[in-house]
Amino acid sequence: MKILFYDTKKYDRQSFEQTLEKFPEVSIDFTSSDLDPITASLAQGYDAVCAFVSSDVSAPTLEVLHQLGVGLVLMRCAGFNNVDMEVAEKYGIQVMRVPGYSPEAVAEHAMALALACNRRIHKAYVRVRENDFSLNGLMGMNFYQKTAGIIGTGKIGAAMCRICHGFGMRVIAYDIYENPDLKSFVEYVSLEQLLSDSDVISLHCPLMDSTRHMINKNTISQMKDGVIFVNTSRGALVKTQDLIDGIRMRKFAGVGLDVYEEETDNVFEDRSDEILEHSTTARLLSFPNVVITSHQGFFTKEALEAIAHTTLQNAMDYKSGVVKPF
Ligand code: NAD
């Protein structure tokens, strides 16, 4: 099985090359180009392509892959909102992903963001480096005995519920399905109640038509003043302009974002002044109570090993005709 691996970073190559030792029937060529309708033509002669959240796996890309006889798209991530699943099915291209690798990696990062913006760690860090030991503007609140509202209690949301419970917080949650594993310490409530009762709100549901812009002017207005809001899920769950308006109106004590709407524009990789000047992400960065990281929630040693292992196992399963639930 020959795989063309798109958008290769040094750490991807390391973890996949190490794991390849256990999969002697698989060979991988790595390219730094990301998958799109133009670079798809590089996949000539390959059985599969390996893509990521930033890849463009839309209809035109899938059309090229189909023409080249590529039958498998291996997503080395959980999310697949960048894949046109209908078109993949039409062409008989199998899409496989890594539904869960290390939910704790993302949940721990969500808590890190919540704590960082609550206690202004980002400001304190810079201040102390400048030899300024003043505490002005750094006051936070205790999380102990506060209410954490978790939206989406699948693998990552459940891990976040456990972390918040460990902090001594009351944990409430909203999901379209209740997770039976959490029943002993999580209270399921309506979205409205979660928004109005929570001191810390963390998003852990997937991006779908029904969840796009679920955090908007209306839902923000239902939140408590002084709430801490964290999104490690997908940028487009939040209507960024409405979030900016909410920050300006001092709704939030802190906002922690690992994902943002403009991510697919590679706003940070380009670093073009023109894009940054006009981007809503750049405007978010200008607020002192906002902490933004670069989609790094998944980025732990354990998670990378698990991603490589599941992706290569997916390739072998495809080869031997094992049908896995998506
Ligand atoms: P999961 O499928 O295990 O859980 C998602 C949960 O969301 C499910 O319980 C589902 O019922 C719930 N849900 C669906 N629609 C909902 C709605 N309208 N309202 C409330 N809940 C709803 O997924 P997961 O592994 O926990 O991942 C969650 C998300 O985290 C992923 O979709 C992905 O976008 C994101 N993610 C981010 C990173 C990162 O590095 N920041 C890494 C992996 C995943």
mmCIF file of C-alpha atoms and ligand atoms in Angstrom:
data_model
loop_
_atom_site.group_PDB
_atom_site.id
_atom_site.type_symbol
_atom_site.label_atom_id
_atom_site.label_comp_id
_atom_site.label_asym_id
_atom_site.label_seq_id
_atom_site.Cartn_x
_atom_site.Cartn_y
_atom_site.Cartn_z
ATOM 1 C CA MET A 1 0.000 0.000 0.000
ATOM 2 C CA LYS A 2 1.548 3.279 -1.162
ATOM 3 C CA ILE A 3 0.477 6.436 0.649
ATOM 4 C CA LEU A 4 1.206 10.046 -0.271
ATOM 5 C CA PHE A 5 1.344 12.066 2.930
ATOM 6 C CA TYR A 6 0.357 15.728 2.456
ATOM 7 C CA ASP A 7 1.260 18.798 4.506
ATOM 8 C CA THR A 8 4.094 16.963 6.264
ATOM 9 C CA LYS A 9 5.581 18.549 9.348
ATOM 10 C CA LYS A 10 8.796 17.290 10.971
ATOM 11 C CA TYR A 11 6.878 15.827 13.921
ATOM 12 C CA ASP A 12 4.432 13.987 11.598
ATOM 13 C CA ARG A 13 7.279 12.382 9.750
ATOM 14 C CA GLN A 14 8.967 11.322 12.973
ATOM 15 C CA SER A 15 5.891 9.702 14.511
ATOM 16 C CA PHE A 16 4.783 7.996 11.267
ATOM 17 C CA GLU A 17 8.263 6.714 10.408
ATOM 18 C CA GLN A 18 8.603 5.228 13.891
ATOM 19 C CA THR A 19 5.180 3.567 13.658
ATOM 20 C CA LEU A 20 5.814 2.298 10.088
ATOM 21 C CA GLU A 21 8.156 -0.328 11.553
ATOM 22 C CA LYS A 22 5.036 -2.176 12.728
ATOM 23 C CA PHE A 23 3.375 -1.931 9.287
ATOM 24 C CA PRO A 24 5.836 -3.464 6.789
ATOM 25 C CA GLU A 25 3.240 -3.596 3.987
ATOM 26 C CA VAL A 26 2.841 0.175 3.981
ATOM 27 C CA SER A 27 5.175 2.706 2.382
ATOM 28 C CA ILE A 28 4.823 6.473 2.667
ATOM 29 C CA ASP A 29 6.171 9.357 0.623
ATOM 30 C CA PHE A 30 6.020 12.703 2.373
ATOM 31 C CA THR A 31 5.338 16.084 0.778
ATOM 32 C CA SER A 32 5.118 19.455 2.466
ATOM 33 C CA SER A 33 2.380 20.534 0.011
ATOM 34 C CA ASP A 34 -1.108 20.449 1.412
ATOM 35 C CA LEU A 35 -3.852 18.643 -0.470
ATOM 36 C CA ASP A 36 -5.962 20.769 -2.819
ATOM 37 C CA PRO A 37 -7.336 20.393 -6.361
ATOM 38 C CA ILE A 38 -3.912 21.244 -7.853
ATOM 39 C CA THR A 39 -1.646 19.195 -5.579
ATOM 40 C CA ALA A 40 -4.023 16.226 -5.787
ATOM 41 C CA SER A 41 -2.361 15.352 -9.107
ATOM 42 C CA LEU A 42 0.839 14.458 -7.181
ATOM 43 C CA ALA A 43 -1.007 11.344 -5.993
ATOM 44 C CA GLN A 44 -0.581 9.588 -9.355
ATOM 45 C CA GLY A 45 0.465 5.991 -8.683
ATOM 46 C CA TYR A 46 -0.547 6.019 -4.997
ATOM 47 C CA ASP A 47 -3.258 3.885 -3.382
ATOM 48 C CA ALA A 48 -4.091 6.427 -0.721
ATOM 49 C CA VAL A 49 -3.528 10.002 0.381
ATOM 50 C CA CYS A 50 -3.109 11.113 3.964
ATOM 51 C CA ALA A 51 -4.623 14.526 4.749
ATOM 52 C CA PHE A 52 -5.269 16.800 7.707
ATOM 53 C CA VAL A 53 -7.794 19.367 9.025
ATOM 54 C CA SER A 54 -6.282 22.116 6.884
ATOM 55 C CA SER A 55 -6.463 20.069 3.645
ATOM 56 C CA ASP A 56 -8.960 20.905 0.932
ATOM 57 C CA VAL A 57 -10.779 17.610 0.380
ATOM 58 C CA SER A 58 -13.626 19.243 -1.512
ATOM 59 C CA ALA A 59 -15.338 17.937 -4.659
ATOM 60 C CA PRO A 60 -12.675 19.205 -7.165
ATOM 61 C CA THR A 61 -9.879 17.505 -5.163
ATOM 62 C CA LEU A 62 -11.819 14.258 -4.908
ATOM 63 C CA GLU A 63 -12.514 14.380 -8.634
ATOM 64 C CA VAL A 64 -8.771 14.487 -9.388
ATOM 65 C CA LEU A 65 -8.063 11.673 -6.901
ATOM 66 C CA HIS A 66 -10.812 9.584 -8.481
ATOM 67 C CA GLN A 67 -9.366 10.120 -11.973
ATOM 68 C CA LEU A 68 -5.980 8.952 -10.666
ATOM 69 C CA GLY A 69 -7.528 5.816 -9.161
ATOM 70 C CA VAL A 70 -6.842 6.785 -5.529
ATOM 71 C CA GLY A 71 -9.396 4.853 -3.482
ATOM 72 C CA LEU A 72 -8.626 5.977 0.061
ATOM 73 C CA VAL A 73 -8.374 9.265 1.938
ATOM 74 C CA LEU A 74 -6.763 8.795 5.339
ATOM 75 C CA MET A 75 -7.624 11.738 7.569
ATOM 76 C CA ARG A 76 -5.048 11.890 10.364
ATOM 77 C CA CYS A 77 -7.493 13.776 12.596
ATOM 78 C CA ALA A 78 -10.958 13.436 14.123
ATOM 79 C CA GLY A 79 -12.775 16.256 12.323
ATOM 80 C CA PHE A 80 -13.832 15.796 8.706
ATOM 81 C CA ASN A 81 -15.837 18.945 7.960
ATOM 82 C CA ASN A 82 -13.298 19.731 5.195
ATOM 83 C CA VAL A 83 -14.181 16.508 3.335
ATOM 84 C CA ASP A 84 -17.076 16.415 0.876
ATOM 85 C CA MET A 85 -18.385 13.059 2.071
ATOM 86 C CA GLU A 86 -21.191 12.915 -0.506
ATOM 87 C CA VAL A 87 -18.787 13.322 -3.403
ATOM 88 C CA ALA A 88 -16.342 10.813 -1.877
ATOM 89 C CA GLU A 89 -19.167 8.295 -1.695
ATOM 90 C CA LYS A 90 -20.226 9.076 -5.262
ATOM 91 C CA TYR A 91 -16.708 8.230 -6.481
ATOM 92 C CA GLY A 92 -16.420 5.215 -4.175
ATOM 93 C CA ILE A 93 -13.490 6.818 -2.331
ATOM 94 C CA GLN A 94 -13.256 5.496 1.213
ATOM 95 C CA VAL A 95 -12.603 8.153 3.858
ATOM 96 C CA MET A 96 -11.130 6.965 7.155
ATOM 97 C CA ARG A 97 -10.236 9.076 10.167
ATOM 98 C CA VAL A 98 -8.921 8.869 13.698
ATOM 99 C CA PRO A 99 -12.075 9.376 15.757
ATOM 100 C CA GLY A 100 -10.285 9.455 19.099
ATOM 101 C CA TYR A 101 -6.562 9.543 19.788
ATOM 102 C CA SER A 102 -6.027 11.293 23.042
ATOM 103 C CA PRO A 103 -9.124 13.133 24.219
ATOM 104 C CA GLU A 104 -7.193 14.130 27.339
ATOM 105 C CA ALA A 105 -4.644 15.993 25.183
ATOM 106 C CA VAL A 106 -7.334 18.376 23.897
ATOM 107 C CA ALA A 107 -9.252 18.588 27.190
ATOM 108 C CA GLU A 108 -6.075 19.400 29.141
ATOM 109 C CA HIS A 109 -5.317 22.153 26.615
ATOM 110 C CA ALA A 110 -8.861 23.521 27.005
ATOM 111 C CA MET A 111 -8.313 23.742 30.762
ATOM 112 C CA ALA A 112 -4.881 25.302 30.192
ATOM 113 C CA LEU A 113 -6.517 28.034 28.091
ATOM 114 C CA ALA A 114 -9.250 28.583 30.691
ATOM 115 C CA LEU A 115 -6.657 28.913 33.465
ATOM 116 C CA ALA A 116 -4.303 31.070 31.401
ATOM 117 C CA CYS A 117 -6.943 33.650 30.533
ATOM 118 C CA ASN A 118 -8.464 33.528 34.037
ATOM 119 C CA ARG A 119 -5.157 34.193 35.803
ATOM 120 C CA ARG A 120 -3.722 36.308 32.952
ATOM 121 C CA ILE A 121 -0.669 34.055 32.714
ATOM 122 C CA HIS A 122 0.159 35.464 29.266
ATOM 123 C CA LYS A 123 0.299 39.014 30.657
ATOM 124 C CA ALA A 124 2.138 37.995 33.827
ATOM 125 C CA TYR A 125 4.770 36.134 31.802
ATOM 126 C CA VAL A 126 5.589 39.173 29.672
ATOM 127 C CA ARG A 127 5.461 41.552 32.640
ATOM 128 C CA VAL A 128 7.866 39.586 34.831
ATOM 129 C CA ARG A 129 10.310 39.255 31.942
ATOM 130 C CA GLU A 130 10.336 43.055 31.829
ATOM 131 C CA ASN A 131 11.159 43.062 35.549
ATOM 132 C CA ASP A 132 7.668 44.362 36.373
ATOM 133 C CA PHE A 133 6.282 42.423 39.344
ATOM 134 C CA SER A 134 3.064 44.413 39.772
ATOM 135 C CA LEU A 135 -0.261 42.590 40.055
ATOM 136 C CA ASN A 136 -2.529 45.229 38.526
ATOM 137 C CA GLY A 137 -5.027 43.689 36.128
ATOM 138 C CA LEU A 138 -4.025 40.098 36.919
ATOM 139 C CA MET A 139 -6.829 39.167 39.339
ATOM 140 C CA GLY A 140 -8.750 36.031 38.440
ATOM 141 C CA MET A 141 -11.380 33.902 40.168
ATOM 142 C CA ASN A 142 -11.232 30.496 41.851
ATOM 143 C CA PHE A 143 -12.554 27.673 39.681
ATOM 144 C CA TYR A 144 -13.266 25.673 42.845
ATOM 145 C CA GLN A 145 -17.037 25.587 43.458
ATOM 146 C CA LYS A 146 -17.783 27.494 40.250
ATOM 147 C CA THR A 147 -19.928 26.039 37.470
ATOM 148 C CA ALA A 148 -18.357 24.559 34.334
ATOM 149 C CA GLY A 149 -20.665 24.283 31.314
ATOM 150 C CA ILE A 150 -19.495 21.700 28.789
ATOM 151 C CA ILE A 151 -21.144 21.757 25.357
ATOM 152 C CA GLY A 152 -20.714 18.337 23.731
ATOM 153 C CA THR A 153 -19.834 15.405 25.984
ATOM 154 C CA GLY A 154 -18.271 12.948 23.552
ATOM 155 C CA LYS A 155 -14.696 11.802 24.070
ATOM 156 C CA ILE A 156 -13.055 15.206 24.607
ATOM 157 C CA GLY A 157 -16.018 16.823 26.381
ATOM 158 C CA ALA A 158 -16.164 13.863 28.787
ATOM 159 C CA ALA A 159 -12.448 14.262 29.552
ATOM 160 C CA MET A 160 -13.065 17.976 30.177
ATOM 161 C CA CYS A 161 -15.975 17.107 32.520
ATOM 162 C CA ARG A 162 -13.615 14.856 34.518
ATOM 163 C CA ILE A 163 -10.962 17.592 34.724
ATOM 164 C CA CYS A 164 -13.501 20.218 35.867
ATOM 165 C CA HIS A 165 -14.917 17.762 38.412
ATOM 166 C CA GLY A 166 -11.377 17.247 39.697
ATOM 167 C CA PHE A 167 -11.077 21.009 40.200
ATOM 168 C CA GLY A 168 -14.076 20.839 42.545
ATOM 169 C CA MET A 169 -16.413 22.520 40.065
ATOM 170 C CA ARG A 170 -20.107 21.852 39.598
ATOM 171 C CA VAL A 171 -20.264 20.381 36.086
ATOM 172 C CA ILE A 172 -23.292 20.912 33.857
ATOM 173 C CA ALA A 173 -23.492 19.826 30.235
ATOM 174 C CA TYR A 174 -25.515 20.108 27.076
ATOM 175 C CA ASP A 175 -25.471 17.476 24.328
ATOM 176 C CA ILE A 176 -28.042 16.023 21.971
ATOM 177 C CA TYR A 177 -27.129 12.623 23.489
ATOM 178 C CA GLU A 178 -26.356 12.108 27.159
ATOM 179 C CA ASN A 179 -23.141 10.254 27.983
ATOM 180 C CA PRO A 180 -24.038 7.533 30.512
ATOM 181 C CA ASP A 181 -20.435 7.407 31.857
ATOM 182 C CA LEU A 182 -20.831 10.916 33.267
ATOM 183 C CA LYS A 183 -24.149 10.481 35.045
ATOM 184 C CA SER A 184 -22.658 10.347 38.567
ATOM 185 C CA PHE A 185 -21.136 13.848 38.472
ATOM 186 C CA VAL A 186 -22.540 15.740 35.467
ATOM 187 C CA GLU A 187 -25.980 17.316 35.302
ATOM 188 C CA TYR A 188 -27.440 17.600 31.788
ATOM 189 C CA VAL A 189 -29.335 20.853 31.228
ATOM 190 C CA SER A 190 -30.782 22.778 28.278
ATOM 191 C CA LEU A 191 -28.384 24.947 26.256
ATOM 192 C CA GLU A 192 -30.152 28.029 27.606
ATOM 193 C CA GLN A 193 -29.598 26.956 31.208
ATOM 194 C CA LEU A 194 -25.981 26.050 30.537
ATOM 195 C CA LEU A 195 -25.343 29.484 29.037
ATOM 196 C CA SER A 196 -26.952 31.352 31.913
ATOM 197 C CA ASP A 197 -25.528 29.243 34.787
ATOM 198 C CA SER A 198 -21.902 28.676 33.770
ATOM 199 C CA ASP A 199 -18.817 30.539 34.964
ATOM 200 C CA VAL A 200 -16.635 28.658 32.477
ATOM 201 C CA ILE A 201 -18.001 27.447 29.127
ATOM 202 C CA SER A 202 -16.046 25.036 26.928
ATOM 203 C CA LEU A 203 -17.082 23.879 23.447
ATOM 204 C CA HIS A 204 -16.572 20.213 22.500
ATOM 205 C CA CYS A 205 -19.099 19.475 19.767
ATOM 206 C CA PRO A 206 -18.326 18.939 16.079
ATOM 207 C CA LEU A 207 -18.845 21.504 13.335
ATOM 208 C CA MET A 208 -21.977 20.684 11.369
ATOM 209 C CA ASP A 209 -24.665 22.793 9.696
ATOM 210 C CA SER A 210 -26.648 22.566 12.941
ATOM 211 C CA THR A 211 -23.752 23.769 15.120
ATOM 212 C CA ARG A 212 -22.184 26.425 12.835
ATOM 213 C CA HIS A 213 -22.207 29.795 14.654
ATOM 214 C CA MET A 214 -23.973 28.275 17.678
ATOM 215 C CA ILE A 215 -22.097 30.888 19.716
ATOM 216 C CA ASN A 216 -23.515 34.126 18.359
ATOM 217 C CA LYS A 217 -24.995 37.428 19.495
ATOM 218 C CA ASN A 218 -28.056 35.671 20.899
ATOM 219 C CA THR A 219 -26.280 32.873 22.799
ATOM 220 C CA ILE A 220 -23.560 35.261 24.047
ATOM 221 C CA SER A 221 -26.233 37.563 25.455
ATOM 222 C CA GLN A 222 -27.563 34.643 27.527
ATOM 223 C CA MET A 223 -24.147 34.057 29.181
ATOM 224 C CA LYS A 224 -23.238 35.408 32.618
ATOM 225 C CA ASP A 225 -21.231 38.617 32.682
ATOM 226 C CA GLY A 226 -17.627 37.733 33.488
ATOM 227 C CA VAL A 227 -17.823 34.252 31.954
ATOM 228 C CA ILE A 228 -14.712 32.466 30.708
ATOM 229 C CA PHE A 229 -15.229 31.031 27.240
ATOM 230 C CA VAL A 230 -13.006 28.394 25.629
ATOM 231 C CA ASN A 231 -13.136 26.884 22.154
ATOM 232 C CA THR A 232 -10.814 24.014 21.251
ATOM 233 C CA SER A 233 -13.306 22.419 18.872
ATOM 234 C CA ARG A 234 -13.781 24.230 15.547
ATOM 235 C CA GLY A 235 -13.587 27.957 14.818
ATOM 236 C CA ALA A 236 -16.848 28.219 12.902
ATOM 237 C CA LEU A 237 -18.849 27.094 15.941
ATOM 238 C CA VAL A 238 -18.409 30.734 16.935
ATOM 239 C CA LYS A 239 -19.527 33.776 14.964
ATOM 240 C CA THR A 240 -16.295 35.704 15.417
ATOM 241 C CA GLN A 241 -17.701 39.172 14.872
ATOM 242 C CA ASP A 242 -20.305 38.545 17.592
ATOM 243 C CA LEU A 243 -17.568 37.265 19.920
ATOM 244 C CA ILE A 244 -15.559 40.447 19.269
ATOM 245 C CA ASP A 245 -18.643 42.557 20.028
ATOM 246 C CA GLY A 246 -19.174 40.582 23.263
ATOM 247 C CA ILE A 247 -15.538 41.119 24.304
ATOM 248 C CA ARG A 248 -15.860 44.845 23.586
ATOM 249 C CA MET A 249 -18.989 44.958 25.770
ATOM 250 C CA ARG A 250 -16.929 43.316 28.574
ATOM 251 C CA LYS A 251 -19.075 40.178 28.625
ATOM 252 C CA PHE A 252 -16.067 37.889 29.085
ATOM 253 C CA ALA A 253 -13.516 37.718 31.884
ATOM 254 C CA GLY A 254 -11.421 35.679 29.507
ATOM 255 C CA VAL A 255 -11.546 33.978 26.123
ATOM 256 C CA GLY A 256 -9.279 31.064 25.180
ATOM 257 C CA LEU A 257 -9.236 29.905 21.571
ATOM 258 C CA ASP A 258 -7.287 27.083 19.980
ATOM 259 C CA VAL A 259 -9.356 27.303 16.788
ATOM 260 C CA TYR A 260 -10.722 30.220 14.773
ATOM 261 C CA GLU A 261 -12.869 30.725 11.727
ATOM 262 C CA GLU A 262 -10.037 31.871 9.483
ATOM 263 C CA GLU A 263 -7.867 28.849 10.146
ATOM 264 C CA THR A 264 -8.228 27.401 6.659
ATOM 265 C CA ASP A 265 -6.817 30.669 5.282
ATOM 266 C CA ASN A 266 -3.561 29.821 7.084
ATOM 267 C CA VAL A 267 -3.588 33.300 8.473
ATOM 268 C CA PHE A 268 -0.649 32.623 10.760
ATOM 269 C CA GLU A 269 1.475 30.717 8.309
ATOM 270 C CA ASP A 270 1.195 33.452 5.702
ATOM 271 C CA ARG A 271 1.785 36.264 8.162
ATOM 272 C CA SER A 272 1.000 38.625 5.326
ATOM 273 C CA ASP A 273 0.373 42.065 6.794
ATOM 274 C CA GLU A 274 -2.559 42.531 4.504
ATOM 275 C CA ILE A 275 -4.362 39.435 5.752
ATOM 276 C CA LEU A 276 -3.503 40.020 9.408
ATOM 277 C CA GLU A 277 -4.639 43.620 9.240
ATOM 278 C CA HIS A 278 -8.091 42.663 8.071
ATOM 279 C CA SER A 279 -8.507 39.370 9.843
ATOM 280 C CA THR A 280 -10.922 38.947 12.715
ATOM 281 C CA THR A 281 -8.301 36.694 14.357
ATOM 282 C CA ALA A 282 -5.880 39.622 14.466
ATOM 283 C CA ARG A 283 -8.608 41.751 16.033
ATOM 284 C CA LEU A 284 -9.172 39.072 18.671
ATOM 285 C CA LEU A 285 -5.450 39.091 19.417
ATOM 286 C CA SER A 286 -5.605 42.772 20.265
ATOM 287 C CA PHE A 287 -7.696 42.138 23.410
ATOM 288 C CA PRO A 288 -5.691 41.622 26.599
ATOM 289 C CA ASN A 289 -8.080 39.000 28.011
ATOM 290 C CA VAL A 290 -7.919 36.748 24.930
ATOM 291 C CA VAL A 291 -5.423 33.882 24.671
ATOM 292 C CA ILE A 292 -5.060 32.251 21.277
ATOM 293 C CA THR A 293 -3.050 29.149 20.435
ATOM 294 C CA SER A 294 -2.461 27.637 17.036
ATOM 295 C CA HIS A 295 -4.685 24.523 16.938
ATOM 296 C CA GLN A 296 -2.302 22.668 19.221
ATOM 297 C CA GLY A 297 -4.817 20.897 21.467
ATOM 298 C CA PHE A 298 -3.950 17.518 19.953
ATOM 299 C CA PHE A 299 -0.207 18.148 20.058
ATOM 300 C CA THR A 300 1.173 15.754 22.645
ATOM 301 C CA LYS A 301 3.598 12.864 22.250
ATOM 302 C CA GLU A 302 0.939 10.320 23.195
ATOM 303 C CA ALA A 303 -1.611 11.756 20.758
ATOM 304 C CA LEU A 304 0.842 11.791 17.819
ATOM 305 C CA GLU A 305 1.764 8.150 18.443
ATOM 306 C CA ALA A 306 -1.914 7.174 18.594
ATOM 307 C CA ILE A 307 -2.706 9.142 15.405
ATOM 308 C CA ALA A 308 0.084 7.402 13.462
ATOM 309 C CA HIS A 309 -0.928 3.988 14.734
ATOM 310 C CA THR A 310 -4.662 4.343 13.974
ATOM 311 C CA THR A 311 -4.021 5.898 10.540
ATOM 312 C CA LEU A 312 -1.744 3.038 9.479
ATOM 313 C CA GLN A 313 -4.145 0.483 10.960
ATOM 314 C CA ASN A 314 -6.923 2.150 8.918
ATOM 315 C CA ALA A 315 -4.815 1.678 5.784
ATOM 316 C CA MET A 316 -4.342 -2.018 6.561
ATOM 317 C CA ASP A 317 -8.044 -2.477 7.380
ATOM 318 C CA TYR A 318 -8.981 -0.880 4.071
ATOM 319 C CA LYS A 319 -6.577 -3.197 2.254
ATOM 320 C CA SER A 320 -8.034 -6.288 3.923
ATOM 321 C CA GLY A 321 -11.627 -5.121 3.434
ATOM 322 C CA VAL A 322 -12.471 -4.553 7.098
ATOM 323 C CA VAL A 323 -15.390 -2.131 7.309
ATOM 324 C CA LYS A 324 -15.112 0.178 10.299
ATOM 325 C CA PRO A 325 -17.844 2.461 11.621
ATOM 326 C CA PHE A 326 -16.922 6.016 10.543
HETATM 327 P P1 NAD B 1 -17.098 13.143 19.714
HETATM 328 O O1 NAD B 1 -17.766 12.780 18.433
HETATM 329 O O2 NAD B 1 -16.587 12.070 20.614
HETATM 330 O O3 NAD B 1 -18.086 14.069 20.573
HETATM 331 C C1 NAD B 1 -18.831 15.107 20.006
HETATM 332 C C2 NAD B 1 -20.062 15.291 20.878
HETATM 333 O O4 NAD B 1 -20.776 16.425 20.390
HETATM 334 C C3 NAD B 1 -21.023 14.087 20.813
HETATM 335 O O5 NAD B 1 -21.352 13.663 22.123
HETATM 336 C C4 NAD B 1 -22.240 14.655 20.080
HETATM 337 O O6 NAD B 1 -23.471 14.072 20.505
HETATM 338 C C5 NAD B 1 -22.155 16.114 20.489
HETATM 339 N N1 NAD B 1 -22.974 16.973 19.653
HETATM 340 C C6 NAD B 1 -23.307 16.829 18.347
HETATM 341 N N2 NAD B 1 -24.124 17.830 17.964
HETATM 342 C C7 NAD B 1 -24.314 18.607 19.062
HETATM 343 C C8 NAD B 1 -25.055 19.785 19.304
HETATM 344 N N3 NAD B 1 -25.801 20.360 18.344
HETATM 345 N N4 NAD B 1 -25.037 20.330 20.533
HETATM 346 C C9 NAD B 1 -24.316 19.749 21.533
HETATM 347 N N5 NAD B 1 -23.581 18.626 21.367
HETATM 348 C C10 NAD B 1 -23.587 18.076 20.132
HETATM 349 O O7 NAD B 1 -15.930 14.148 19.310
HETATM 350 P P2 NAD B 1 -14.614 14.481 20.152
HETATM 351 O O8 NAD B 1 -13.545 13.507 19.829
HETATM 352 O O9 NAD B 1 -14.961 14.731 21.566
HETATM 353 O O10 NAD B 1 -14.188 15.851 19.451
HETATM 354 C C11 NAD B 1 -14.952 17.052 19.589
HETATM 355 C C12 NAD B 1 -14.420 18.069 18.612
HETATM 356 O O11 NAD B 1 -13.112 18.485 19.055
HETATM 357 C C13 NAD B 1 -14.153 17.515 17.215
HETATM 358 O O12 NAD B 1 -15.287 17.525 16.417
HETATM 359 C C14 NAD B 1 -13.107 18.457 16.674
HETATM 360 O O13 NAD B 1 -13.781 19.519 16.024
HETATM 361 C C15 NAD B 1 -12.421 18.987 17.923
HETATM 362 N N6 NAD B 1 -11.018 18.582 18.026
HETATM 363 C C16 NAD B 1 -10.079 19.563 18.247
HETATM 364 C C17 NAD B 1 -8.730 19.216 18.378
HETATM 365 C C18 NAD B 1 -7.687 20.269 18.649
HETATM 366 O O14 NAD B 1 -6.487 19.985 18.475
HETATM 367 N N7 NAD B 1 -8.045 21.462 19.084
HETATM 368 C C19 NAD B 1 -8.351 17.887 18.268
HETATM 369 C C20 NAD B 1 -9.336 16.914 18.061
HETATM 370 C C21 NAD B 1 -10.654 17.269 17.930
#
